[in-house]
Amino acid sequence: MAILEVNNVHLSFGGLQVLHDVSFSVNSGEIYAIIGPNGAGKTSILNCLGGFYHQQKGQIDFNGIDISHLTPDRRASLGLARTFQNIALFRGMTVLDNIKLGSHAHLKTGLLDAALYWGRAHREEMELREEIEKDIIDFLEIEHIRKQPVSTLAYGLQKRVELARALAMQPKILLMDEPVAGMNAEETEDMVRFILDIQEERDLTIIIIEHDMRMIMDISDRIMVLNFGQKIAEGNPQEVQQHPEVLKAYLGTDKRGQS
Amino acid sequence: MRIGDFKESYATDEAVFTTSTSRFWLGVLFLILALFPFMVGDYLLYMANITGIAIVAALGLNILTGAAGQISLGHAAFVGIGAYTSAILSNRFGMPFLICLPLAGLASAFFGVLVGAPSMRMKGLYLCITTLAAQVIFEFFFVHWESLTGGIRGLNIAPAKIFGLNIGTEFGFYWVTLTVVIIAATVSRNIFRTRVGRAFIAIRDRDISAELMGINLFRYKLYAFAVSSFLAGIAGCLWVNHLKSITPEHFPLHESIRFLAMIIVGGLGNILGAIYGAIFMTLIPEILQAILKFFEEIFPQAMSFLFPLQTVVFGFLIVVFLVFEPHGLAEMWVRVKSYFRLWPFKH
């Protein structure tokens, strides 16, 4: 069953056509990968899904609802969470506060409750803390750094905290922009293990952009290939690997060596 | 981390004063504050009162500029709105102090939200200029709406009373200021223990990803403006009831910059920082005066340099803190504490 449907999306900035007639649909519970050479428009798709860019034409349906015109914060509260290519944590806060911030849309404390604190706000904060400790901090093995400011952490850990924050949003779809870029083999393995565990245990749909082909081919259920803003192939890892257009896009030549 | 500091529930881990040592020193501080007015004369009480008023205003600006990252050059105008609201309400309608206080805050918060509305489309320098415009516009109103504000002659008000008790004296007013400062600091701290305060900091640190986290940027920026100018209005009400008169000259741009200096010197986004900064900046003119008095024997005109020297010293302090201590006095205090925790042993 499709949880996300993207139909004929066009996106351009001035004269620059970034996405041209891109359509795809993502099934509930699968890991869907988007790959392509640099500048193919992968991150732009995520930005369209998240609501940071607005496509000129086309429609995005999430769970059967058209979300094309919703603001980013509305889409987040519907269940779209995102991790970023260049870590976008809040550097001035501790790990714990960053994760708590992910739950923002699910909390109810208003300005007055916050000012009084004791009572409703306190109760909510304590429930939140317990939930986060149990479901996220334990799960991602970051107990030892929960009180540290994120700016002091190593790169791999920051990526993991970003994943934690996205999980705190209780998403239905997790959008991951290059989750293992710049990581060493061990950190990559850890991250892949977490991604697979998340998909399995939480019944989440994951859309992932990544340049690490070995990892993509290992974990994705289906892959879409973009080149110059156009979708050139879609299918399971084996199909995509043998697709002539894909080989052409990545190697600049087809199978027989002709240009 | 301290040895023997075990926590058995998340609630104790999230408490503000986690150790018995810090609770003990907090008690000592309250005791000193309670005994203070019985031990000193009117002049020091006057100093304590204007410091307290500055602390309330600085706590407000700290939420808007320090935590939510929206620079405001109009904070003095919001203090002014609170002061005028309070004076007008008590002069014309004979309202008691305890009713004027929240109303002054609300009036100021209302105008704060109005001035904050352009923050939907503008940020950084542009928003800064908008608040500067607000400062100039409100100052203009203070001077020229003579039927309401009394023009450049300003307004005088009668000494305030709470339940028949006269708080017009320095001694009486001290207790009012102290109570309001404690409440204002507690409320500020509370806000940062919940999702509202976290949203403010998120907007400062990275507004784009804050929005993708589900934070409605516009609403939370307005919240920040509202809380900040509410506290400014409260400070204004205290101000006018303390001095018992106001003129437009009390709330110039220079005063707005002084509030900014307080939170920069104290430590941006830090509640204790706002308090340290307000104390420090209120005491500096006094220290300068003492120094100049000392030199008066050698240079008879030394005192005439007091005012220009103040401006120079303020500017100098802002630059020095921005360059060498961007986290302000609060951070310095943390360093001093952690040094003496193990003193005299090195590690």
Coordinates of C-alpha atoms in Angstrom, one line a residue:
Chain A
M1 CA 0.0 0.0 0.0
A2 CA 1.4 3.4 -1.0
I3 CA 1.9 5.7 2.0
L4 CA 3.5 8.5 -0.1
E5 CA 2.6 9.3 -3.7
V6 CA 4.5 11.9 -5.7
N7 CA 2.9 12.9 -9.0
N8 CA 4.5 14.8 -11.8
V9 CA 6.5 17.2 -9.7
H10 CA 8.3 20.1 -11.4
L11 CA 10.6 22.4 -9.6
S12 CA 12.7 25.2 -11.0
F13 CA 14.6 28.2 -9.7
G14 CA 14.4 30.9 -12.3
G15 CA 15.7 29.3 -15.5
L16 CA 17.2 26.3 -13.7
Q17 CA 15.1 23.2 -14.0
V18 CA 15.8 21.2 -10.9
L19 CA 13.1 18.5 -11.0
H20 CA 11.4 17.6 -14.2
D21 CA 8.2 15.6 -14.1
V22 CA 9.2 13.3 -11.2
S23 CA 6.7 10.7 -10.0
F24 CA 7.1 7.8 -7.6
S25 CA 5.3 6.1 -4.9
V26 CA 6.6 4.6 -1.6
N27 CA 5.0 1.6 0.0
S28 CA 4.3 1.5 3.7
G29 CA 7.2 -0.1 5.6
E30 CA 9.8 -0.2 2.9
I31 CA 13.2 1.3 2.6
Y32 CA 13.2 3.4 -0.6
A33 CA 16.4 4.8 -1.8
I34 CA 17.0 7.8 -4.1
I35 CA 20.4 7.8 -5.9
G36 CA 22.0 9.8 -8.7
P37 CA 25.1 11.8 -9.5
N38 CA 25.8 15.1 -7.8
G39 CA 23.3 17.8 -8.7
A40 CA 20.7 15.3 -9.8
G41 CA 18.0 16.8 -7.6
K42 CA 17.9 14.2 -4.8
T43 CA 18.0 16.7 -1.9
S44 CA 15.6 18.9 -3.7
I45 CA 13.0 16.1 -3.7
L46 CA 13.4 15.8 0.1
N47 CA 13.0 19.5 0.4
C48 CA 9.8 19.3 -1.6
L49 CA 8.5 16.5 0.6
G50 CA 9.5 18.4 3.8
G51 CA 7.9 21.6 2.6
F52 CA 11.0 23.7 2.4
Y53 CA 10.7 24.1 -1.3
H54 CA 7.4 24.4 -3.2
Q55 CA 7.1 22.6 -6.5
Q56 CA 5.6 24.7 -9.3
K57 CA 3.6 21.7 -10.7
G58 CA 2.6 18.4 -9.4
Q59 CA 1.1 16.9 -6.2
I60 CA 2.4 15.1 -3.1
D61 CA -0.1 12.8 -1.3
F62 CA 0.8 11.5 2.1
N63 CA -1.6 8.9 3.4
G64 CA -4.1 10.0 0.9
I65 CA -4.0 13.6 1.9
D66 CA -2.6 16.3 -0.5
I67 CA 0.2 18.0 1.5
S68 CA 1.5 20.1 -1.3
H69 CA 0.4 23.4 0.2
L70 CA 1.1 22.7 3.9
T71 CA 3.9 24.5 5.8
P72 CA 6.9 22.5 7.0
D73 CA 5.7 22.5 10.6
R74 CA 2.3 21.1 9.7
R75 CA 3.9 18.3 7.6
A76 CA 6.2 17.5 10.5
S77 CA 3.2 17.1 12.9
L78 CA 1.6 14.8 10.3
G79 CA 4.5 12.4 10.6
L80 CA 7.3 13.4 8.2
A81 CA 10.7 13.6 9.9
R82 CA 14.0 14.4 8.4
T83 CA 17.7 14.2 9.0
F84 CA 20.1 16.4 7.1
Q85 CA 23.1 16.0 5.0
N86 CA 25.1 18.6 6.8
I87 CA 24.2 18.0 10.4
A88 CA 21.5 20.4 11.5
L89 CA 21.4 20.0 15.2
F90 CA 20.8 22.9 17.6
R91 CA 24.4 23.4 18.7
G92 CA 23.6 25.4 21.8
M93 CA 21.6 22.7 23.4
T94 CA 22.4 19.4 25.1
V95 CA 21.8 16.0 23.4
L96 CA 18.8 15.5 25.6
D97 CA 17.2 18.9 24.7
N98 CA 17.8 18.3 21.0
I99 CA 15.9 15.0 21.2
K100 CA 13.2 16.6 23.3
L101 CA 12.8 19.2 20.7
G102 CA 11.9 16.5 18.2
S103 CA 8.8 15.8 20.2
H104 CA 7.7 19.4 20.0
A105 CA 4.7 18.8 17.8
H106 CA 3.4 16.1 20.1
L107 CA 3.5 18.2 23.3
K108 CA 0.8 20.6 24.5
T109 CA 2.4 22.9 26.9
G110 CA 1.4 26.5 26.1
L111 CA 3.0 29.7 27.1
L112 CA 1.1 30.1 30.4
D113 CA 1.6 26.5 31.5
A114 CA 5.3 26.9 30.7
A115 CA 5.6 30.1 32.9
L116 CA 3.9 28.3 35.8
Y117 CA 5.6 25.0 35.1
W118 CA 4.5 23.1 38.2
G119 CA 1.5 21.0 37.4
R120 CA 0.7 20.2 33.8
A121 CA 4.0 21.3 32.1
H122 CA 6.0 19.4 34.7
R123 CA 3.9 16.2 34.3
E124 CA 4.3 16.4 30.5
E125 CA 8.0 16.9 30.7
M126 CA 8.5 14.0 33.0
E127 CA 6.4 11.7 30.8
L128 CA 8.4 12.9 27.8
R129 CA 11.7 12.3 29.5
E130 CA 10.8 8.7 30.4
E131 CA 9.6 8.0 26.9
I132 CA 12.7 9.4 25.3
E133 CA 15.0 7.5 27.7
K134 CA 13.2 4.2 27.1
D135 CA 12.5 4.4 23.4
I136 CA 15.3 6.4 22.0
I137 CA 18.3 7.0 24.1
D138 CA 18.5 3.4 25.2
F139 CA 17.8 2.2 21.7
L140 CA 20.5 4.3 20.0
E141 CA 23.0 3.7 22.7
I142 CA 23.7 7.3 23.5
E143 CA 23.2 7.3 27.3
H144 CA 26.7 8.4 28.0
I145 CA 26.4 11.7 26.1
R146 CA 22.9 12.8 27.0
K147 CA 23.9 15.8 29.1
Q148 CA 26.7 17.0 26.7
P149 CA 26.2 20.0 24.3
V150 CA 26.1 18.6 20.8
S151 CA 28.8 20.9 19.5
T152 CA 31.4 18.9 21.5
L153 CA 30.5 15.6 20.0
A154 CA 32.3 13.6 17.3
Y155 CA 30.8 13.6 13.8
G156 CA 29.4 10.1 13.9
L157 CA 27.7 10.7 17.2
Q158 CA 26.2 13.9 16.0
K159 CA 24.6 12.0 13.1
R160 CA 23.2 9.5 15.6
V161 CA 21.8 12.3 17.7
E162 CA 20.2 13.7 14.6
L163 CA 18.5 10.3 14.0
A164 CA 17.4 10.3 17.7
R165 CA 15.8 13.7 17.2
A166 CA 14.0 12.5 14.1
L167 CA 12.7 9.5 16.0
A168 CA 11.4 11.7 18.7
M169 CA 9.1 13.3 16.1
Q170 CA 7.3 9.9 16.1
P171 CA 7.3 9.9 12.3
K172 CA 5.5 7.7 9.9
I173 CA 8.1 8.4 7.2
L174 CA 11.7 9.1 7.9
L175 CA 13.6 11.1 5.3
M176 CA 17.4 10.6 5.6
D177 CA 19.8 12.7 3.6
E178 CA 23.1 10.9 3.4
P179 CA 23.1 9.3 6.9
V180 CA 26.5 7.7 6.5
A181 CA 28.4 10.3 4.5
G182 CA 31.8 10.9 5.8
M183 CA 31.7 8.0 8.3
N184 CA 34.3 5.3 8.8
A185 CA 33.4 1.6 8.2
E186 CA 32.5 0.9 11.9
E187 CA 30.3 4.0 12.2
T188 CA 28.6 3.1 8.9
E189 CA 27.9 -0.4 10.2
D190 CA 26.4 1.0 13.4
M191 CA 24.2 3.4 11.5
V192 CA 23.0 0.7 9.1
R193 CA 22.1 -1.6 12.0
F194 CA 20.1 1.2 13.6
I195 CA 18.3 1.9 10.3
L196 CA 17.3 -1.7 9.9
D197 CA 16.2 -2.0 13.5
I198 CA 14.1 1.1 13.2
Q199 CA 12.4 -0.2 10.1
E200 CA 11.7 -3.6 11.7
E201 CA 10.7 -2.5 15.2
R202 CA 8.8 0.7 14.5
D203 CA 7.0 -0.2 11.3
L204 CA 8.5 2.9 9.7
T205 CA 8.8 3.9 6.1
I206 CA 12.3 5.2 5.3
I207 CA 13.3 7.3 2.3
I208 CA 17.1 7.5 2.0
I209 CA 19.6 9.4 -0.1
E210 CA 23.1 8.0 -0.1
H211 CA 26.2 7.8 -2.2
D212 CA 27.5 4.7 -0.5
M213 CA 26.4 2.2 -3.1
R214 CA 27.3 -0.9 -1.2
M215 CA 25.1 0.1 1.6
I216 CA 22.3 1.2 -0.6
M217 CA 22.3 -2.1 -2.5
D218 CA 22.4 -4.0 0.7
I219 CA 19.5 -2.4 2.6
S220 CA 17.0 -0.9 0.1
D221 CA 13.8 -2.5 -1.0
R222 CA 13.5 -0.3 -4.1
I223 CA 15.7 2.3 -5.6
M224 CA 15.0 5.3 -7.8
V225 CA 17.7 6.8 -9.9
L226 CA 17.7 10.5 -10.8
N227 CA 19.8 12.3 -13.4
F228 CA 19.6 16.0 -14.2
G229 CA 16.2 16.2 -12.4
Q230 CA 14.6 13.4 -14.3
K231 CA 13.8 9.9 -13.1
I232 CA 15.7 7.5 -15.3
A233 CA 15.1 4.2 -13.5
E234 CA 13.3 2.5 -10.6
G235 CA 13.3 -1.0 -9.3
N236 CA 14.9 -3.4 -6.9
P237 CA 18.8 -3.2 -6.5
Q238 CA 19.5 -5.9 -9.1
E239 CA 17.3 -4.3 -11.7
V240 CA 18.8 -0.8 -11.1
Q241 CA 22.4 -2.1 -11.2
Q242 CA 21.8 -3.5 -14.7
H243 CA 19.7 -0.7 -16.1
P244 CA 21.5 0.8 -19.2
E245 CA 20.5 4.4 -18.4
V246 CA 21.9 4.1 -14.9
L247 CA 25.2 2.8 -16.2
K248 CA 25.3 5.6 -18.7
A249 CA 24.6 8.2 -16.0
Y250 CA 27.3 7.0 -13.7
L251 CA 30.0 5.9 -16.1
G252 CA 29.2 8.2 -19.1
T253 CA 28.9 5.1 -21.4
D254 CA 26.7 2.2 -22.1
K255 CA 27.6 -1.4 -21.7
R256 CA 29.5 -1.8 -24.9
G257 CA 31.7 1.1 -24.4
Q258 CA 30.1 3.5 -26.9
S259 CA 29.6 7.0 -25.9
Chain B
M1 CA 30.1 15.6 38.2
R2 CA 30.2 15.5 42.0
I3 CA 30.9 12.4 43.9
G4 CA 27.9 10.9 45.7
D5 CA 25.4 12.8 43.6
F6 CA 23.1 9.9 42.8
K7 CA 19.7 10.4 41.2
E8 CA 16.9 7.9 41.5
S9 CA 14.2 9.5 39.3
Y10 CA 14.1 11.6 36.2
A11 CA 12.3 14.3 38.2
T12 CA 15.3 14.9 40.5
D13 CA 17.6 14.8 37.5
E14 CA 15.6 17.6 35.9
A15 CA 15.4 19.8 39.0
V16 CA 17.0 23.2 38.8
F17 CA 18.9 23.0 42.1
T18 CA 20.1 19.4 42.1
T19 CA 22.5 19.2 45.0
S20 CA 21.9 20.0 48.6
T21 CA 25.0 22.3 48.5
S22 CA 23.4 24.5 45.9
R23 CA 20.1 24.5 47.8
F24 CA 22.0 25.6 50.9
W25 CA 23.7 28.5 49.2
L26 CA 20.3 29.5 47.7
G27 CA 18.9 29.7 51.2
V28 CA 21.9 31.8 52.3
L29 CA 21.3 34.1 49.4
F30 CA 17.7 34.6 50.4
L31 CA 18.6 35.2 54.0
I32 CA 21.1 37.9 53.0
L33 CA 18.6 39.5 50.7
A34 CA 16.0 39.5 53.5
L35 CA 18.4 41.0 56.0
F36 CA 19.9 43.5 53.6
P37 CA 17.4 46.4 54.0
F38 CA 17.8 46.3 57.8
M39 CA 21.5 46.8 57.6
V40 CA 22.0 49.5 55.0
G41 CA 20.9 53.1 54.4
D42 CA 18.6 54.6 51.8
Y43 CA 21.3 55.1 49.2
L44 CA 22.2 51.4 49.0
L45 CA 18.5 50.5 49.0
Y46 CA 18.0 52.9 46.1
M47 CA 20.8 51.1 44.3
A48 CA 19.2 47.8 45.1
N49 CA 15.9 48.9 43.7
I50 CA 17.2 50.2 40.4
T51 CA 19.3 47.1 40.0
G52 CA 16.2 44.9 40.6
I53 CA 14.2 46.9 38.0
A54 CA 17.1 46.5 35.5
I55 CA 17.2 42.8 36.3
V56 CA 13.5 42.3 35.4
A57 CA 14.0 44.3 32.1
A58 CA 17.2 42.4 31.3
L59 CA 15.5 39.0 31.9
G60 CA 12.9 40.1 29.3
L61 CA 15.4 41.1 26.7
N62 CA 17.4 37.9 27.4
I63 CA 14.4 35.8 26.4
L64 CA 13.9 37.7 23.1
T65 CA 17.5 38.4 22.1
G66 CA 19.6 35.9 24.1
A67 CA 17.4 32.9 23.7
A68 CA 15.3 33.4 20.6
G69 CA 18.0 35.4 18.8
Q70 CA 15.8 38.3 17.7
I71 CA 17.9 41.4 18.3
S72 CA 15.8 44.3 19.7
L73 CA 16.9 47.9 19.9
G74 CA 13.5 49.0 21.3
H75 CA 13.5 47.4 24.7
A76 CA 13.6 50.8 26.5
A77 CA 10.5 51.9 24.6
F78 CA 8.6 48.8 26.0
V79 CA 9.8 49.7 29.5
G80 CA 8.5 53.1 28.7
I81 CA 5.1 51.8 27.6
G82 CA 4.8 49.9 30.9
A83 CA 5.7 53.0 32.9
Y84 CA 3.3 55.3 31.1
T85 CA 0.5 52.7 31.2
S86 CA 1.0 52.4 34.9
A87 CA 1.2 56.1 35.5
I88 CA -1.9 56.9 33.4
L89 CA -4.0 54.1 35.0
S90 CA -3.2 55.2 38.5
N91 CA -3.5 59.0 37.8
R92 CA -6.7 58.9 35.8
F93 CA -8.5 55.9 37.1
G94 CA -7.0 55.6 40.6
M95 CA -6.1 52.0 40.1
P96 CA -4.0 50.4 42.8
F97 CA -0.5 49.3 42.2
L98 CA -1.2 45.6 42.2
I99 CA -3.6 46.0 39.3
C100 CA -1.4 48.4 37.4
L101 CA 1.5 46.0 37.5
P102 CA 0.0 43.2 35.3
L103 CA -1.9 45.7 33.1
A104 CA 1.4 47.5 32.4
G105 CA 2.9 44.2 31.4
L106 CA -0.1 43.3 29.2
A107 CA -0.1 46.7 27.5
S108 CA 3.6 46.4 26.7
A109 CA 3.2 42.8 25.5
F110 CA 0.4 44.0 23.2
F111 CA 2.7 46.5 21.5
G112 CA 5.6 44.0 21.6
V113 CA 3.5 41.5 19.5
L114 CA 2.7 44.4 17.1
V115 CA 6.3 45.3 16.7
G116 CA 7.2 41.6 16.4
A117 CA 4.8 40.9 13.6
P118 CA 7.2 41.8 10.8
S119 CA 9.5 39.1 12.1
M120 CA 7.4 36.7 10.0
R121 CA 9.2 38.1 6.9
M122 CA 12.4 39.6 8.4
K123 CA 15.2 38.5 10.4
G124 CA 18.7 39.6 11.5
L125 CA 19.6 43.2 10.7
Y126 CA 16.3 44.0 9.1
L127 CA 14.3 43.0 12.1
C128 CA 16.8 44.9 14.2
I129 CA 16.0 48.1 12.2
T130 CA 12.3 47.5 12.7
T131 CA 12.7 47.5 16.5
L132 CA 14.8 50.6 16.2
A133 CA 11.9 52.2 14.3
A134 CA 9.6 51.1 17.1
Q135 CA 11.9 52.8 19.6
V136 CA 11.9 56.0 17.7
I137 CA 8.1 55.9 17.1
F138 CA 7.2 55.2 20.7
E139 CA 9.6 57.9 21.9
F140 CA 7.9 60.3 19.5
F141 CA 4.5 59.4 21.0
F142 CA 5.8 59.9 24.6
V143 CA 6.9 63.4 23.7
H144 CA 4.1 64.6 21.5
W145 CA 0.9 63.0 22.8
E146 CA 0.8 65.6 25.5
S147 CA -2.8 65.1 26.6
L148 CA -2.0 61.5 27.5
T149 CA 1.7 61.5 28.4
G150 CA 2.2 65.1 29.6
G151 CA 4.8 65.7 26.9
I152 CA 8.3 66.5 27.8
R153 CA 7.3 67.5 31.4
G154 CA 6.1 64.0 31.9
L155 CA 3.9 62.7 34.6
N156 CA 4.0 62.5 38.4
I157 CA 2.3 59.9 40.4
A158 CA 1.4 59.5 44.1
P159 CA 3.4 57.0 46.2
A160 CA 1.9 53.5 45.7
K161 CA 0.2 51.4 48.4
I162 CA -0.3 47.7 48.7
F163 CA -3.3 46.8 51.0
G164 CA -2.8 50.2 52.7
L165 CA 0.9 49.7 53.3
N166 CA 3.0 52.5 51.9
I167 CA 5.6 51.3 49.5
G168 CA 6.7 54.7 48.4
T169 CA 9.9 54.6 50.6
E170 CA 13.0 52.9 49.5
F171 CA 12.6 50.4 52.3
G172 CA 9.0 49.5 51.3
F173 CA 9.8 49.3 47.7
Y174 CA 12.7 47.0 48.2
W175 CA 10.3 44.2 49.1
V176 CA 8.2 44.8 46.0
T177 CA 11.2 44.7 43.8
L178 CA 12.7 41.6 45.4
T179 CA 9.4 39.7 45.0
V180 CA 9.0 40.7 41.4
V181 CA 12.6 39.8 40.6
I182 CA 12.2 36.4 42.2
I183 CA 9.0 35.7 40.3
A184 CA 10.4 37.0 37.0
A185 CA 13.5 34.9 37.3
T186 CA 11.5 31.8 38.2
V187 CA 9.1 32.3 35.3
S188 CA 12.1 32.7 32.9
R189 CA 13.7 29.6 34.2
N190 CA 10.4 27.7 33.9
I191 CA 9.9 28.6 30.3
F192 CA 13.2 27.1 29.4
R193 CA 12.3 23.8 31.1
T194 CA 9.5 23.2 28.6
R195 CA 8.9 23.0 24.9
V196 CA 8.4 26.7 24.6
G197 CA 11.9 27.6 25.7
R198 CA 13.4 24.9 23.6
A199 CA 11.6 26.2 20.6
F200 CA 13.1 29.7 21.3
I201 CA 16.6 28.3 21.3
A202 CA 16.0 26.2 18.3
I203 CA 14.9 29.3 16.4
R204 CA 18.1 31.1 17.4
D205 CA 20.4 28.2 16.5
R206 CA 18.8 27.1 13.2
D207 CA 15.5 28.4 12.2
I208 CA 15.1 26.3 9.1
S209 CA 15.5 23.0 10.9
A210 CA 13.4 24.3 13.7
E211 CA 10.5 24.7 11.3
L212 CA 11.1 21.2 9.9
M213 CA 10.9 19.9 13.5
G214 CA 7.3 21.2 13.6
I215 CA 7.8 24.5 15.3
N216 CA 5.6 27.3 14.0
L217 CA 8.3 30.0 13.6
F218 CA 6.0 33.0 13.5
R219 CA 4.0 32.0 16.6
Y220 CA 7.0 31.3 18.7
K221 CA 8.7 34.5 17.6
L222 CA 5.6 36.4 18.7
Y223 CA 5.6 34.5 22.0
A224 CA 9.2 35.6 22.5
F225 CA 8.2 39.2 21.8
A226 CA 5.2 39.0 24.1
V227 CA 7.1 37.5 27.0
S228 CA 10.0 39.9 26.6
S229 CA 7.9 43.0 26.4
F230 CA 5.6 41.8 29.2
L231 CA 8.6 41.7 31.5
A232 CA 9.7 45.1 30.1
G233 CA 6.3 46.5 31.0
I234 CA 6.5 45.1 34.5
A235 CA 9.9 46.7 34.9
G236 CA 8.4 50.0 33.6
C237 CA 5.6 49.9 36.2
L238 CA 8.2 49.3 38.9
W239 CA 10.3 52.1 37.5
V240 CA 7.6 54.7 37.6
N241 CA 6.4 53.7 41.1
H242 CA 9.9 53.9 42.3
L243 CA 10.9 57.3 40.9
K244 CA 7.3 58.6 41.1
S245 CA 7.7 60.6 37.9
I246 CA 8.5 59.9 34.3
T247 CA 9.6 61.9 31.3
P248 CA 10.4 60.7 27.8
E249 CA 14.1 61.2 28.6
H250 CA 14.1 58.1 30.8
F251 CA 13.6 55.8 27.8
P252 CA 16.0 56.8 25.0
L253 CA 17.8 54.6 22.5
H254 CA 20.8 54.8 24.8
E255 CA 18.8 52.9 27.4
S256 CA 17.9 50.2 24.9
I257 CA 21.6 49.7 24.2
R258 CA 22.3 49.6 27.9
F259 CA 19.9 46.6 28.2
L260 CA 21.6 44.9 25.3
A261 CA 25.0 45.5 27.0
M262 CA 23.7 43.9 30.1
I263 CA 22.8 40.6 28.5
I264 CA 26.0 40.6 26.4
V265 CA 28.2 41.2 29.4
G266 CA 26.2 38.8 31.5
G267 CA 26.0 36.0 28.9
L268 CA 23.5 35.8 26.1
G269 CA 20.6 33.3 26.6
N270 CA 21.6 32.7 30.2
I271 CA 19.2 33.6 33.0
L272 CA 21.8 34.0 35.6
G273 CA 23.8 36.0 33.0
A274 CA 21.0 38.5 32.6
I275 CA 21.0 39.0 36.4
Y276 CA 24.8 39.3 36.7
G277 CA 24.8 41.7 33.7
A278 CA 22.1 43.9 35.1
I279 CA 23.9 44.2 38.5
F280 CA 27.2 44.8 36.8
M281 CA 26.0 47.5 34.4
T282 CA 24.0 49.3 37.1
L283 CA 27.0 49.4 39.4
I284 CA 29.5 50.6 36.8
P285 CA 28.4 54.3 36.9
E286 CA 28.8 54.2 40.7
I287 CA 32.2 52.7 40.5
L288 CA 33.2 55.3 37.9
Q289 CA 31.9 58.0 40.1
A290 CA 34.0 56.7 43.0
I291 CA 37.1 56.6 40.8
L292 CA 36.5 60.2 39.5
K293 CA 35.9 61.5 43.0
F294 CA 39.3 60.1 43.9
F295 CA 40.9 62.0 41.0
E296 CA 39.0 65.2 41.8
E297 CA 41.8 66.3 44.1
I298 CA 44.3 66.2 41.2
F299 CA 41.9 67.3 38.4
P300 CA 39.2 69.6 39.8
Q301 CA 37.0 69.1 36.7
A302 CA 37.1 65.3 36.8
M303 CA 33.4 65.0 37.6
S304 CA 32.4 66.6 34.4
F305 CA 33.8 63.6 32.5
L306 CA 31.4 61.3 34.3
F307 CA 28.7 61.1 31.6
P308 CA 30.9 60.8 28.5
L309 CA 33.1 58.4 30.3
Q310 CA 30.2 56.1 31.0
T311 CA 29.3 55.8 27.4
V312 CA 32.9 55.0 26.5
V313 CA 33.2 52.4 29.2
F314 CA 29.9 50.8 28.1
G315 CA 31.0 50.6 24.5
F316 CA 34.4 49.3 25.6
L317 CA 32.9 46.6 27.8
I318 CA 30.6 45.3 25.0
V319 CA 33.5 45.0 22.6
V320 CA 35.8 43.3 25.2
F321 CA 33.1 40.8 26.2
L322 CA 32.2 40.0 22.6
V323 CA 35.8 39.3 21.7
F324 CA 37.2 37.7 24.9
E325 CA 34.2 36.4 26.8
P326 CA 31.3 35.8 24.4
H327 CA 29.5 33.7 27.1
G328 CA 29.8 36.5 29.5
L329 CA 30.0 36.7 33.3
A330 CA 27.8 33.6 33.8
E331 CA 30.5 31.5 32.0
M332 CA 33.3 33.1 34.0
W333 CA 31.4 32.3 37.2
V334 CA 31.1 28.7 36.2
R335 CA 34.8 28.5 35.5
V336 CA 35.6 30.1 38.9
K337 CA 33.3 27.6 40.7
S338 CA 34.8 24.6 38.9
Y339 CA 38.3 25.8 39.8
F340 CA 37.5 26.1 43.5
R341 CA 35.6 22.8 43.6
L342 CA 38.9 20.9 43.8
W343 CA 41.1 23.7 45.1
P344 CA 43.9 23.6 46.2
F345 CA 44.4 20.3 44.3
K346 CA 45.1 20.5 40.6
H347 CA 43.0 17.6 39.3

